C-alpha positions in Angstrom: 20.2 -13.0 1.4 21.5 -12.9 5.0 20.9 -16.2 6.8 20.2 -14.6 10.2 19.1 -18.0 11.7 21.9 -20.5 10.9 20.7 -23.4 8.7 17.3 -21.9 8.1 17.6 -21.0 4.4 16.2 -23.4 1.7 16.2 -22.7 -2.0 12.7 -24.3 -2.1 11.3 -22.0 0.5 8.1 -20.0 -0.2 7.2 -16.5 1.0 9.6 -13.8 -0.2 12.0 -16.4 -1.6 9.3 -17.4 -4.1 8.8 -13.8 -5.1 12.5 -13.3 -5.7 12.4 -16.1 -8.2 9.3 -14.9 -9.8 10.9 -11.5 -10.4 14.0 -13.1 -11.9 16.3 -11.8 -9.2 19.8 -13.3 -8.8 20.3 -14.2 -5.2 23.4 -14.9 -3.1 23.2 -16.4 0.4 25.6 -15.1 3.0 25.9 -15.9 6.8 24.9 -13.5 9.5 27.2 -10.5 9.3 28.3 -11.3 5.8 26.3 -8.7 3.8 28.8 -5.9 3.8 31.7 -8.0 2.5 29.5 -9.6 -0.2 28.2 -6.3 -1.3 31.6 -4.7 -1.5 32.9 -7.6 -3.6 30.0 -7.6 -6.0 30.2 -3.8 -6.4 33.8 -4.1 -7.4 33.1 -7.0 -9.8 30.3 -4.9 -11.5 32.5 -1.8 -11.8 35.3 -3.9 -13.3 32.8 -5.1 -15.9 32.1 -1.5 -16.8 28.7 -1.2 -14.9 27.6 1.6 -12.6 26.0 -0.2 -9.7 23.8 1.5 -7.1 23.5 -0.2 -3.7 20.1 -0.2 -1.9 20.6 -1.3 1.7 18.3 -3.8 3.4 14.8 -2.4 3.7 15.9 0.6 1.7 16.9 1.9 5.1 19.1 5.0 4.6 18.3 8.7 4.6 17.1 8.7 1.1 15.0 5.5 1.5 13.5 6.8 4.7 12.1 9.8 2.8 9.3 7.5 1.5 8.0 7.0 5.0 8.6 10.7 5.8 6.2 11.5 2.9 3.8 8.9 4.3 3.9 10.6 7.7 3.2 14.0 6.2 0.2 12.5 4.4 -1.1 10.9 7.6 -0.7 14.2 9.6 -2.4 16.2 6.9 -5.4 13.9 6.6 -5.8 13.7 10.3 -5.8 17.4 10.6 -8.3 17.8 7.8 -10.6 15.3 9.6 -10.1 17.2 12.9 -9.1 13.9 14.5 -5.3 13.8 15.2 -3.7 10.7 16.5 -2.6 10.3 20.1 0.1 7.8 19.3 1.7 5.8 16.5 2.9 2.2 16.8 5.1 0.6 14.2 7.7 -2.2 13.6 11.3 -1.1 14.1 13.7 -3.3 12.1 16.2 -2.0 9.6 15.0 1.4 10.5 13.7 3.2 7.4 10.1 3.1 8.5 10.8 4.3 12.0 13.2 7.1 11.1 11.1 8.2 8.2 7.9 8.5 10.2 9.6 10.5 12.9 11.1 12.8 10.3 7.9 13.5 8.5 5.8 14.0 11.5 8.2 16.4 13.2 8.6 18.3 9.9 4.8 19.0 10.1 5.2 20.2 13.7 3.4 17.0 14.9 4.9 15.8 18.3 2.8 12.6 18.5 4.7 9.9 20.3 5.9 7.1 18.0 6.5 3.6 19.5 8.9 1.4 17.6 8.5 -2.3 18.4 11.9 -3.9 17.7 11.9 -7.2 15.8 15.6 -8.0 16.2 17.7 -6.0 18.6 17.5 -4.9 22.3 16.2 -1.4 23.1 19.7 0.2 23.6 21.1 -1.1 20.3 18.0 -0.4 18.3 17.6 3.1 19.7 21.2 3.9 18.7 20.6 2.6 15.1 17.4 4.5 14.7 18.8 7.8 16.1 21.6 7.7 13.5 19.1 7.2 10.6 16.7 9.8 12.0 19.5 12.4 12.2 20.5 11.8 8.6 16.9 11.9 7.3 16.0 15.0 9.3 19.0 16.8 7.8 17.3 16.5 4.4 14.5 18.6 5.9 16.8 21.0 7.7 15.4 19.7 11.0 16.8 18.5 14.3 16.4 14.9 15.5 16.0 14.9 19.3 17.1 11.6 20.8 14.1 11.5 23.1 11.9 11.1 20.0 13.1 7.6 19.5 11.1 5.2 21.7 11.9 1.5 21.4 9.9 -1.5 22.8 12.0 -4.6 22.8 9.8 -7.0 24.7 8.6 -8.8 21.5 11.9 -9.8 20.0 11.6 -13.2 21.8 14.4 -15.7 21.1 15.5 -13.7 18.0 14.8 -12.3 14.6 12.0 -14.2 12.7 11.7 -16.7 15.6 8.1 -17.1 16.8 6.7 -16.1 20.2 3.3 -16.9 21.7 2.5 -13.2 21.8 3.1 -12.9 18.0 0.9 -15.9 17.3 -1.9 -14.5 19.5 -1.7 -11.1 17.7 -1.7 -12.6 14.2 -4.8 -14.7 15.0 -6.6 -11.9 16.8 -6.1 -9.4 13.9 -7.3 -12.0 11.4 -10.4 -13.2 13.3 -11.5 -9.9 14.7 -10.5 -7.3 12.1 -9.9 -9.3 8.9 -6.3 -7.9 8.8 -3.4 -10.3 7.9 -0.1 -9.8 9.6 3.2 -11.6 9.1 5.1 -13.5 11.8 8.4 -11.7 11.3 7.5 -8.0 11.4 3.9 -6.9 11.7 2.9 -9.8 14.0 5.5 -8.8 16.6 4.6 -5.1 16.0 0.9 -5.8 16.7 1.9 -7.9 19.8 3.7 -4.8 21.0 0.6 -2.7 20.4 -1.5 -5.1 22.4 1.1 -5.1 25.2 0.9 -1.3 25.4 -2.9 -1.4 25.5 -2.8 -3.9 28.4 -0.2 -1.8 30.3 -2.4 1.3 30.0 -0.1 3.3 27.8 -3.2 4.9 26.1 -6.2 6.6 27.6 -9.6 5.1 26.9 -10.8 6.4 23.6 -7.3 7.3 22.4 -6.7 7.3 18.6 -3.8 5.1 18.0 -2.4 4.5 14.5 -0.8 1.1 13.9 1.3 1.3 10.8 0.9 -2.0 8.8 4.0 -2.4 6.6 2.9 -5.4 4.6 4.6 -8.8 4.7 1.8 -11.0 3.5 4.1 -13.4 1.5 5.8 -14.4 4.7 2.5 -15.3 6.3 1.9 -18.1 3.8 5.4 -19.4 4.3 4.7 -20.0 8.0 1.9 -22.6 7.9 0.5 -22.9 10.5 1.6 -19.8 12.4 4.3 -21.2 14.7 3.9 -21.2 18.5 
């Protein structure tokens, strides 16, 4: 567990931390930037004990992991085409990158050039774009496709003071989706993603009547950890 906000971790915390315990997972807390070293040490320890470990990166975000969302994208495109109602834009959270890179890969593999907006939840646009481009290229290779850099569009206006730290826009989006649509978002990812979607709407990014897909990536356990939703 990477403590991205210093001093924020508590063994008694709810949300995902409760789920880890429920599943019987063994956890190790490391400071910001300490994941790689901790993983390397643990991998060596397990190998020395005769085990054959397999490392899954945060968010499952590598080329192989991103294939899950590539398949999701293919399903979305196929269903939209069957219905005769293609989407005009896609908006999603852009964090560790598997969702963003996978959706781009799957859509382009179908010949669908719909614009995909990634709302960053951690890094500024330049850094996040570079990270997504790298994953996108690796995932696209598995399809034998190119990965044009211009496909990667990042919105970084919702990061706020930092990863997992609340913003007024996030709170407003979480409350609006709950009250108006009965859809629960979480404060760390989908809440900021939805805030990005609402920002794009207000800025006139979409024509009236446009069909915009907001990809909800879950996160409900985190919502109940943040009570009430922070300002």
